[in-house]
GROMACS .gro file of C-alpha atoms in nm:
model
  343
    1UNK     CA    1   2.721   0.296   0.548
    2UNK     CA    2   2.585   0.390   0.849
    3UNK     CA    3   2.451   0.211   1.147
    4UNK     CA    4   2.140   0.098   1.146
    5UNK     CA    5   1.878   0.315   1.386
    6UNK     CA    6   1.628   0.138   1.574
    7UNK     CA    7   1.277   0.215   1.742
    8UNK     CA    8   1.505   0.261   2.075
    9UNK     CA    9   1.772   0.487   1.940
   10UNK     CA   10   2.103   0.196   1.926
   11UNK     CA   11   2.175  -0.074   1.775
   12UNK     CA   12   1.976  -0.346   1.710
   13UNK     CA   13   2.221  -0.608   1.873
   14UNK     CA   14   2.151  -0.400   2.230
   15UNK     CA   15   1.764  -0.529   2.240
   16UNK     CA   16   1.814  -0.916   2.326
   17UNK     CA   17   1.806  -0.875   2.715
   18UNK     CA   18   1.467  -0.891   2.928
   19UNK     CA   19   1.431  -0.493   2.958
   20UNK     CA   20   1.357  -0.483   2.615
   21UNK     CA   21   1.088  -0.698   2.583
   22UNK     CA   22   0.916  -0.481   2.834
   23UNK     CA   23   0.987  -0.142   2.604
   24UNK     CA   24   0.881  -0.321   2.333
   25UNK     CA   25   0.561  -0.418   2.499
   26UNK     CA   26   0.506  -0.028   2.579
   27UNK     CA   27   0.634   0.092   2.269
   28UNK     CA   28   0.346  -0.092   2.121
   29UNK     CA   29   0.093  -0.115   2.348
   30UNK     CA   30   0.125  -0.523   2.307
   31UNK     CA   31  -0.078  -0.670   2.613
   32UNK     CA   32  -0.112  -1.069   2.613
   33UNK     CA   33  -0.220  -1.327   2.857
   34UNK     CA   34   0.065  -1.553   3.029
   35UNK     CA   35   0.052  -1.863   2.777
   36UNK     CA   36   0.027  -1.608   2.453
   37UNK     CA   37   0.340  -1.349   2.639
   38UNK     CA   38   0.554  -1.683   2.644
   39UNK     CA   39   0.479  -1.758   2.287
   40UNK     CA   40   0.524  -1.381   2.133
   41UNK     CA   41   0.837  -1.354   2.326
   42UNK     CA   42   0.972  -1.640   2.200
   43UNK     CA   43   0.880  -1.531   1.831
   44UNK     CA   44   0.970  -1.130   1.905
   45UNK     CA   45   1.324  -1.287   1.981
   46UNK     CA   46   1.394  -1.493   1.687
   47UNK     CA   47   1.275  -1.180   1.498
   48UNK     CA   48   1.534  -0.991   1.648
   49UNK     CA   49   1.779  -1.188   1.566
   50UNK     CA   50   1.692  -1.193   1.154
   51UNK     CA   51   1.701  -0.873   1.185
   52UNK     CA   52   2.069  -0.810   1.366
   53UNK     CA   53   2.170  -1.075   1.078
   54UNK     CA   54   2.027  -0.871   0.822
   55UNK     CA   55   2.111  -0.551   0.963
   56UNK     CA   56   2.503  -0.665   0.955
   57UNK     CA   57   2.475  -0.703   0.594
   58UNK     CA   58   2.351  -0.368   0.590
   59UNK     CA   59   2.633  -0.248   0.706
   60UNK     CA   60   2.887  -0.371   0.486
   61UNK     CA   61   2.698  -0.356   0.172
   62UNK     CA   62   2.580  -0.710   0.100
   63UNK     CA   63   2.220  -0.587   0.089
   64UNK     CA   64   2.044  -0.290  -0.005
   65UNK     CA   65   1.760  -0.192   0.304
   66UNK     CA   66   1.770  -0.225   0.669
   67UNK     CA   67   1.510  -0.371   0.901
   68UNK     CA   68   1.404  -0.268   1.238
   69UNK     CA   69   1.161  -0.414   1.564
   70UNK     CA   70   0.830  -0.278   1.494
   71UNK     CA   71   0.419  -0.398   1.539
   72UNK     CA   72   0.518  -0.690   1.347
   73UNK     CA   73   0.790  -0.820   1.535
   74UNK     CA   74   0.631  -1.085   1.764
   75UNK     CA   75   0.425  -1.260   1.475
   76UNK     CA   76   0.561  -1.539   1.242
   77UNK     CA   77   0.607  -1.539   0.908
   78UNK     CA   78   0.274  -1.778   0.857
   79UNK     CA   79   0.063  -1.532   1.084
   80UNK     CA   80   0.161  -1.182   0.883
   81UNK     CA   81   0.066  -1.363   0.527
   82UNK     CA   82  -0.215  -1.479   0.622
   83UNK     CA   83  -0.360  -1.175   0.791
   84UNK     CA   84  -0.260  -0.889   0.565
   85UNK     CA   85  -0.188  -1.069   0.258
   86UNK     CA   86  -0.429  -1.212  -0.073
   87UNK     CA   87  -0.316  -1.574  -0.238
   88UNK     CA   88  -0.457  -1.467  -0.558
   89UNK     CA   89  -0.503  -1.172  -0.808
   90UNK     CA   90  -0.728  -1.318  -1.042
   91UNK     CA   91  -1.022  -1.209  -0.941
   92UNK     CA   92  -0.905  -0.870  -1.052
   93UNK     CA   93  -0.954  -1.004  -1.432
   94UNK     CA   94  -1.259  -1.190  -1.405
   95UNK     CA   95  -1.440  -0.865  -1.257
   96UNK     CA   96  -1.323  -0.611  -1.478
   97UNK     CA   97  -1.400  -0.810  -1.827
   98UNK     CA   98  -1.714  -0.905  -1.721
   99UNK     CA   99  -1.894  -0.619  -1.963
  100UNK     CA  100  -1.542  -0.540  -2.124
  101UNK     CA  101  -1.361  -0.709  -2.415
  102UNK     CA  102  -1.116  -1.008  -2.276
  103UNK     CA  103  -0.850  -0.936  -2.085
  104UNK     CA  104  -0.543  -0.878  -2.277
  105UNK     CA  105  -0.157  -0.884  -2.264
  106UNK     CA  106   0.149  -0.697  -2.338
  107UNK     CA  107   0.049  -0.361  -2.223
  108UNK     CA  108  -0.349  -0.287  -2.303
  109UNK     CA  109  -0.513  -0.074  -2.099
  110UNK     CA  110  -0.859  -0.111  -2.036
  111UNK     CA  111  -1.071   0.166  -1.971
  112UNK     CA  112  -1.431   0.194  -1.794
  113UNK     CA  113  -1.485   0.528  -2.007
  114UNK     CA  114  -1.552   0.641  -2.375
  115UNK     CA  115  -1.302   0.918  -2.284
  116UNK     CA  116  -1.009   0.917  -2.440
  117UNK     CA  117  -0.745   0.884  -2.248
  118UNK     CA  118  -0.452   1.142  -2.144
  119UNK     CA  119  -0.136   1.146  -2.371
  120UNK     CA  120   0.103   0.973  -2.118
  121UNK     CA  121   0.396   0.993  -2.385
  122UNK     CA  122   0.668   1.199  -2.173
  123UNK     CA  123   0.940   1.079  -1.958
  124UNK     CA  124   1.069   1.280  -1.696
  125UNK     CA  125   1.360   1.183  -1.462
  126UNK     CA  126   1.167   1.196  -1.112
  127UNK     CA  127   0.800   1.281  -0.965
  128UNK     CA  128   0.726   1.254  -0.598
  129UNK     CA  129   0.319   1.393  -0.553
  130UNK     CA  130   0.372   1.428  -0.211
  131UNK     CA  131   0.630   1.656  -0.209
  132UNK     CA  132   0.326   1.823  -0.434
  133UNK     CA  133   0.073   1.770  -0.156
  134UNK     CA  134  -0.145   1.544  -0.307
  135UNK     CA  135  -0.110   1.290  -0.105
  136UNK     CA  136  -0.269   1.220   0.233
  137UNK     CA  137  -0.139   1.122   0.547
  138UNK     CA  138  -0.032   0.743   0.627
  139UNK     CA  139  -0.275   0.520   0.781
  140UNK     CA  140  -0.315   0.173   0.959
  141UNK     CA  141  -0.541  -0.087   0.801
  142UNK     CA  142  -0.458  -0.248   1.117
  143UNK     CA  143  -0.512  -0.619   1.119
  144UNK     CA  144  -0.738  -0.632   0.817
  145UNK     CA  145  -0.686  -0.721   0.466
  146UNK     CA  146  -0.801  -0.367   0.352
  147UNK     CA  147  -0.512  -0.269   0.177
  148UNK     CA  148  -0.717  -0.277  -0.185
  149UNK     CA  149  -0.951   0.039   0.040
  150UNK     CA  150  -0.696   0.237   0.143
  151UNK     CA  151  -0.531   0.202  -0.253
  152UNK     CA  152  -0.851   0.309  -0.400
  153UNK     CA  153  -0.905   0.616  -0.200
  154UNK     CA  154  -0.569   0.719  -0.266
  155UNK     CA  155  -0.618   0.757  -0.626
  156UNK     CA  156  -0.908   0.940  -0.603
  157UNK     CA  157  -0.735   1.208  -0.287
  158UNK     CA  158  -0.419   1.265  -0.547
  159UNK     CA  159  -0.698   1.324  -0.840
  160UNK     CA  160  -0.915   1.582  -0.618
  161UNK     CA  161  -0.576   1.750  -0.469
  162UNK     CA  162  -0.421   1.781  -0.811
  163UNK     CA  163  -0.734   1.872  -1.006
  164UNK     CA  164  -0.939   2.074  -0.720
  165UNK     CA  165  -0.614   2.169  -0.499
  166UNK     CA  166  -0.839   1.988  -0.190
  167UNK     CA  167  -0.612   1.731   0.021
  168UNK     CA  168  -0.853   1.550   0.209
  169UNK     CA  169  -0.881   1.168   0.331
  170UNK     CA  170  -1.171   0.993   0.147
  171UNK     CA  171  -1.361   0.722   0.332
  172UNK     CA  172  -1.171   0.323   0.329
  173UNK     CA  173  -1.471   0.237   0.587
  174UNK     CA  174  -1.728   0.305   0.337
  175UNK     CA  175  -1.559   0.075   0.098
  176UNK     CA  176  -1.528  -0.174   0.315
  177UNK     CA  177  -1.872  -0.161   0.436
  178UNK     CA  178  -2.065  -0.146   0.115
  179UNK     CA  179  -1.866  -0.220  -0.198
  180UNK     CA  180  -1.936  -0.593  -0.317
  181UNK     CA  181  -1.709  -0.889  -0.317
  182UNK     CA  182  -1.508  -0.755  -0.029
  183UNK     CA  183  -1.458  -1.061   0.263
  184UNK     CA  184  -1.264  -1.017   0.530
  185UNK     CA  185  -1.131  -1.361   0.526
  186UNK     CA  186  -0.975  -1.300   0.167
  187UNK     CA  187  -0.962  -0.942   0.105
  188UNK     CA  188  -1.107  -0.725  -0.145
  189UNK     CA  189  -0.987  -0.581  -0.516
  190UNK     CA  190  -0.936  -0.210  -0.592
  191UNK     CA  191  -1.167  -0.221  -0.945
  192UNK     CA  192  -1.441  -0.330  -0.757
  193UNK     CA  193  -1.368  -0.042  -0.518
  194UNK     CA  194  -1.333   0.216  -0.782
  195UNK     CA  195  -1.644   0.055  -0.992
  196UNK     CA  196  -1.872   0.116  -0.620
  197UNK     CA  197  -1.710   0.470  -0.622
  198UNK     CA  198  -1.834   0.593  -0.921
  199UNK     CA  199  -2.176   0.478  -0.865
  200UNK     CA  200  -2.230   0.562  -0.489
  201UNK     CA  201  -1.949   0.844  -0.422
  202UNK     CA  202  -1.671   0.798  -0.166
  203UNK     CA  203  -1.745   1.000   0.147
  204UNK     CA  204  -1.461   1.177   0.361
  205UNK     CA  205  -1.283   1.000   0.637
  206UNK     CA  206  -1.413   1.235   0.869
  207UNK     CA  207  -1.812   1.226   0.795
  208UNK     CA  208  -1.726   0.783   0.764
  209UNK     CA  209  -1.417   0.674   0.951
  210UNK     CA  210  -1.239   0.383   0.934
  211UNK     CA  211  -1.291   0.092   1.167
  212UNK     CA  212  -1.154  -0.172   1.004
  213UNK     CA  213  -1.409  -0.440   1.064
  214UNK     CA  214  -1.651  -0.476   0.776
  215UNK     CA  215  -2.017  -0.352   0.887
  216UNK     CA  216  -2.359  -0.248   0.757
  217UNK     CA  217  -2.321   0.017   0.460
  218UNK     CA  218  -2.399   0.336   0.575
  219UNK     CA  219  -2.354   0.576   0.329
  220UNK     CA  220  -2.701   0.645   0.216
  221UNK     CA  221  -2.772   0.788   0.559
  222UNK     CA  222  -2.529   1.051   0.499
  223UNK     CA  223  -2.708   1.218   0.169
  224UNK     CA  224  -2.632   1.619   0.244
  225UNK     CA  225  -2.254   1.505   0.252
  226UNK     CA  226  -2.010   1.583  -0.008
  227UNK     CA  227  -1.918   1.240  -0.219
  228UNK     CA  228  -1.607   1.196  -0.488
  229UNK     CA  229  -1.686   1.013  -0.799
  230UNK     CA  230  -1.364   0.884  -1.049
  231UNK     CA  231  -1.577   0.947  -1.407
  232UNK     CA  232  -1.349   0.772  -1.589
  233UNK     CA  233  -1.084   0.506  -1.430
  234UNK     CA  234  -0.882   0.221  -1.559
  235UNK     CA  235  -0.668  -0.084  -1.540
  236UNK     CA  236  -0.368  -0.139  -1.693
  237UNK     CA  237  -0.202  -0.427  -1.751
  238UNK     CA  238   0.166  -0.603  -1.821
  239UNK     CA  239   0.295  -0.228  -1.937
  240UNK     CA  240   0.630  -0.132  -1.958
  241UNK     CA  241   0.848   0.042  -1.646
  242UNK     CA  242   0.854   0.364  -1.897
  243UNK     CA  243   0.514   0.388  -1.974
  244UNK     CA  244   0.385   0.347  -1.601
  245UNK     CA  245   0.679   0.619  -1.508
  246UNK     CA  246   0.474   0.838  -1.764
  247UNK     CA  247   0.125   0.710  -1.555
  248UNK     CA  248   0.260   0.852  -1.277
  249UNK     CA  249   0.418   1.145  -1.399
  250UNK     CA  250   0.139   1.262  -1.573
  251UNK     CA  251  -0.174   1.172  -1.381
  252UNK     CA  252  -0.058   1.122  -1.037
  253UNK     CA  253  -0.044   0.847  -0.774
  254UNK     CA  254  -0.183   0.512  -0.908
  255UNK     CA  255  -0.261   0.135  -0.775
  256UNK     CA  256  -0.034  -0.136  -0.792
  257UNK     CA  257  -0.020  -0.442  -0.652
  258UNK     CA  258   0.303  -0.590  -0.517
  259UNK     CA  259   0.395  -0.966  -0.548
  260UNK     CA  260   0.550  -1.036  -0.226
  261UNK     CA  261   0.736  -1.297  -0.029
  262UNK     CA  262   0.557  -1.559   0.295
  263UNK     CA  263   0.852  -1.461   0.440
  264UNK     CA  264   0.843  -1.131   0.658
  265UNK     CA  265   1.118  -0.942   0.531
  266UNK     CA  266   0.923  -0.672   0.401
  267UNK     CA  267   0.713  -0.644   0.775
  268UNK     CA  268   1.086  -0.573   0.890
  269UNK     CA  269   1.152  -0.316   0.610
  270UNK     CA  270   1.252   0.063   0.776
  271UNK     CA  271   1.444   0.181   0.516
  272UNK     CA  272   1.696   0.203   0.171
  273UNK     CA  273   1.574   0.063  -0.172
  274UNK     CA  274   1.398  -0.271  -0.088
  275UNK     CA  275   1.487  -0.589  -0.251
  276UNK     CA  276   1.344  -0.888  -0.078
  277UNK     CA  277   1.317  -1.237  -0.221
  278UNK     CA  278   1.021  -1.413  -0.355
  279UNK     CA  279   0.975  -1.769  -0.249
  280UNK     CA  280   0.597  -1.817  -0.260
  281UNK     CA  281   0.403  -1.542  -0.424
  282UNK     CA  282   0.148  -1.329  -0.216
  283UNK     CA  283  -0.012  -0.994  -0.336
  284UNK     CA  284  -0.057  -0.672  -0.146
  285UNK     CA  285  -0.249  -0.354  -0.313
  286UNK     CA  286   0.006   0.002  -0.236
  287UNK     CA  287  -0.014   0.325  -0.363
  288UNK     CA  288   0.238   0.456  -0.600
  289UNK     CA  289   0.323   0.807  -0.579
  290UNK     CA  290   0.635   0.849  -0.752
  291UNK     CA  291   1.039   0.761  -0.894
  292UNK     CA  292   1.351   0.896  -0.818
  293UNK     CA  293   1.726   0.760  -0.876
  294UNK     CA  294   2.004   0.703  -0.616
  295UNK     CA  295   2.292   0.857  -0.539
  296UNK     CA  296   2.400   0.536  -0.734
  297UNK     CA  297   2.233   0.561  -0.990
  298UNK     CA  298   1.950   0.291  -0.927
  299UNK     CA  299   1.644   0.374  -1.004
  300UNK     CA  300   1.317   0.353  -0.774
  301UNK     CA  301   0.952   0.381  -0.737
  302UNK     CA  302   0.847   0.552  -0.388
  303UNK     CA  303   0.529   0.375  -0.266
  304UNK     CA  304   0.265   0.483   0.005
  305UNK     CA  305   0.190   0.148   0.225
  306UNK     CA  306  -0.091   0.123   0.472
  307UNK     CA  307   0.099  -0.003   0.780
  308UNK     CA  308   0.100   0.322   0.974
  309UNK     CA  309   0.397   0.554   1.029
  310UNK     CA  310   0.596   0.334   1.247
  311UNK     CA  311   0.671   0.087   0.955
  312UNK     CA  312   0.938   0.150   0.695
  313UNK     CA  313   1.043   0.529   0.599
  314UNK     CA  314   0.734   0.712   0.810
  315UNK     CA  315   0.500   0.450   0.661
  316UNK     CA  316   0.725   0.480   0.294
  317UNK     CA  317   0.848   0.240   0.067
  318UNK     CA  318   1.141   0.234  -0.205
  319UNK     CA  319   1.239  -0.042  -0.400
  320UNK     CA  320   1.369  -0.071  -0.684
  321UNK     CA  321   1.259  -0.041  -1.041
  322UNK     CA  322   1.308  -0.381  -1.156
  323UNK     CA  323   0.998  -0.501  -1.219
  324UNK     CA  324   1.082  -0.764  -0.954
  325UNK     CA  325   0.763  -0.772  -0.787
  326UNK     CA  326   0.492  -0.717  -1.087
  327UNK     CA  327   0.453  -0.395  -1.045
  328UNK     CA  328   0.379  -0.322  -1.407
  329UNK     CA  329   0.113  -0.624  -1.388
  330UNK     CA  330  -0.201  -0.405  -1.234
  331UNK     CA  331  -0.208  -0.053  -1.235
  332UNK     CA  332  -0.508   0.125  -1.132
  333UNK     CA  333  -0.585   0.493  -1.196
  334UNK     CA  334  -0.838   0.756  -1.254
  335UNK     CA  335  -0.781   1.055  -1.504
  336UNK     CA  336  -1.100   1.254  -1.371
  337UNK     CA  337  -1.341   1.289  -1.077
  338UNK     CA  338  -1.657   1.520  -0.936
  339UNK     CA  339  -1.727   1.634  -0.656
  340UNK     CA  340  -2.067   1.678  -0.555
  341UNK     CA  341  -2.289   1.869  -0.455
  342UNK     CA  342  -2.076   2.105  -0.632
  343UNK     CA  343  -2.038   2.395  -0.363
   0.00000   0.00000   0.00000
């Protein structure tokens, strides 16, 4: 197995003198006052060495991924759950069978139209959309818990750039702005994103960009613009690994959300298939965009994350199909959208 790469082209085990706080610093455009440089670099160097630990593993095949010094690297454990993380997914229930039938178990899938919905029946052995170009580029949320934003755009950009063969960023600021429930303390939930899209139409990035702070709603100021609407979107929940590979294969990149760990090891993720532990369970809303298999013969999902390019494989995630991390709890998706005014 090879040696791990790092953000400075060497090994990790090379970055524990002074010099390389400094690059890190520029790397990242980190600037601090005195007291708060004494405490990051403290932190940013009991990082590093997690990471050489881990990264030795790597190497002789006791663990799966590697890890690498990135934005995250000079902030505990405590600080990254609580500022990009939910406690909670409940929420996500109470909302959607509010004018539905209960909530229900063992693979149902709700549905928010009297469409029926897409035969989903065949298997296929892999699907990556954005090999297919529908999906867009990675972005930053930054340091807000917008993750459920940049999840629900997604499924509508794979539906318009599969269905209307137009790849184009769709607005996460609008959301954030004007769809209800959203706080920035706690976060926000993707139905409730996709329930304010098909009422109010999700602008493009570029005519509402993203900010990240939440802000007065804009969007009906912006009425000659071109909006997406989802016409008929649903949640699925507790289905089978096979029968959200079919989701995927046949309707494109969907919503999950990933039960995660308080500890950081997914922050240090920068590449292989990713199999962290889970200690205390916190939930963070990615974009799934497609399966594969190994040269091994494991099998994994390949999941768009909103961390910017400089995290994990160019802002990429693959871990494996386990079910692990309730992946086949949530699953968001869309099966149709509009665009108008029609052109």
């Amino acid at each position: 197995m090879a040696a791990t790469a790092t953000l400075y082209g060497g090994d990790v085990s090379d970055y524990s003198d002074k010099a390389d706080w400094f690059k890190y610093k520029e790397k990242f455009d980190k600037k601090y006052n005195s007291d708060e440089e004494s405490k990051r670099k403290k932190i940013f160097e009991e990082n590093l060495l997690k990471i050489q630990d881990h990264n030795n593993k790597y190497q002789t095949g006791a663990v799966t991924y590697n890890m690498d010094i990135n934005e995250f690297t000079d902030y505990t454990d405590d600080e990254l759950s609580q500022i990009y993380y939910t406690g909670e997914d409940t929420k996500e229930e109470h909302l959607f069978s509010e004018d539905l039938e209960d909530v229900c178990s063992g693979g149902c899938i709700h549905s928010r139209s009297s469409r029926s919905r897409p035969d989903i029946s065949t298997d296929r052995e892999s699907i990556n959309w954005r090999e297919k170009n529908a999906v867009t580029s990675v972005k930053s949320q930054k340091k807000y818990k917008t993750c459920w934003a940049f999840v629900t755009a997604g499924i509508l950009e794979g539906l318009v750039a599969i269905k209307h063969k137009k790849l184009q960023s769709l607005s996460t600021q609008q959301l954030i702005d004007c769809t209800a429930g959203y706080e920035e303390l706690k976060g926000g939930y993707v139905i409730e994103g996709l329930r304010y899209a098909e009422e109010h139409g999700l602008l493009t990035d570029n005519d509402y960009p993203y900010k990240g702070p939440k802000s007065r709603c804009k969007s009906d100021a912006k009425t000659n613009k071109k909006r997406v609407f989802p016409v008929d979107y649903h949640i699925a929940r507790n289905i089978s690994v096979e029968k959200l590979k079919s989701l995927v294969r046949e309707i494109g990149p969907v919503g999950v959300l990933l039960q995660v760990s308080k500890t950081a090891e997914l922050f240090r993720y920068a590449g292989g298939l990713f199999a962290g532990s889970i200690t205390e369970l916190f939930y963070h809303a990615v974009l799934l965009v497609g399966y594969d298999t190994d040269s091994t013969g494991t099998n994994y999902w390949i999941i768009k994350n909103s961390w910017g390019t400089r995290w994990g494989e160019n802002g990429y995630l693959r871990i494996q199909m386990d079910n692990k991390y309730g992946i086949t709890r949530n699953v968001y998706y869309a099966t149709a959208v509009e665009i108008l005014p029609e052109e």
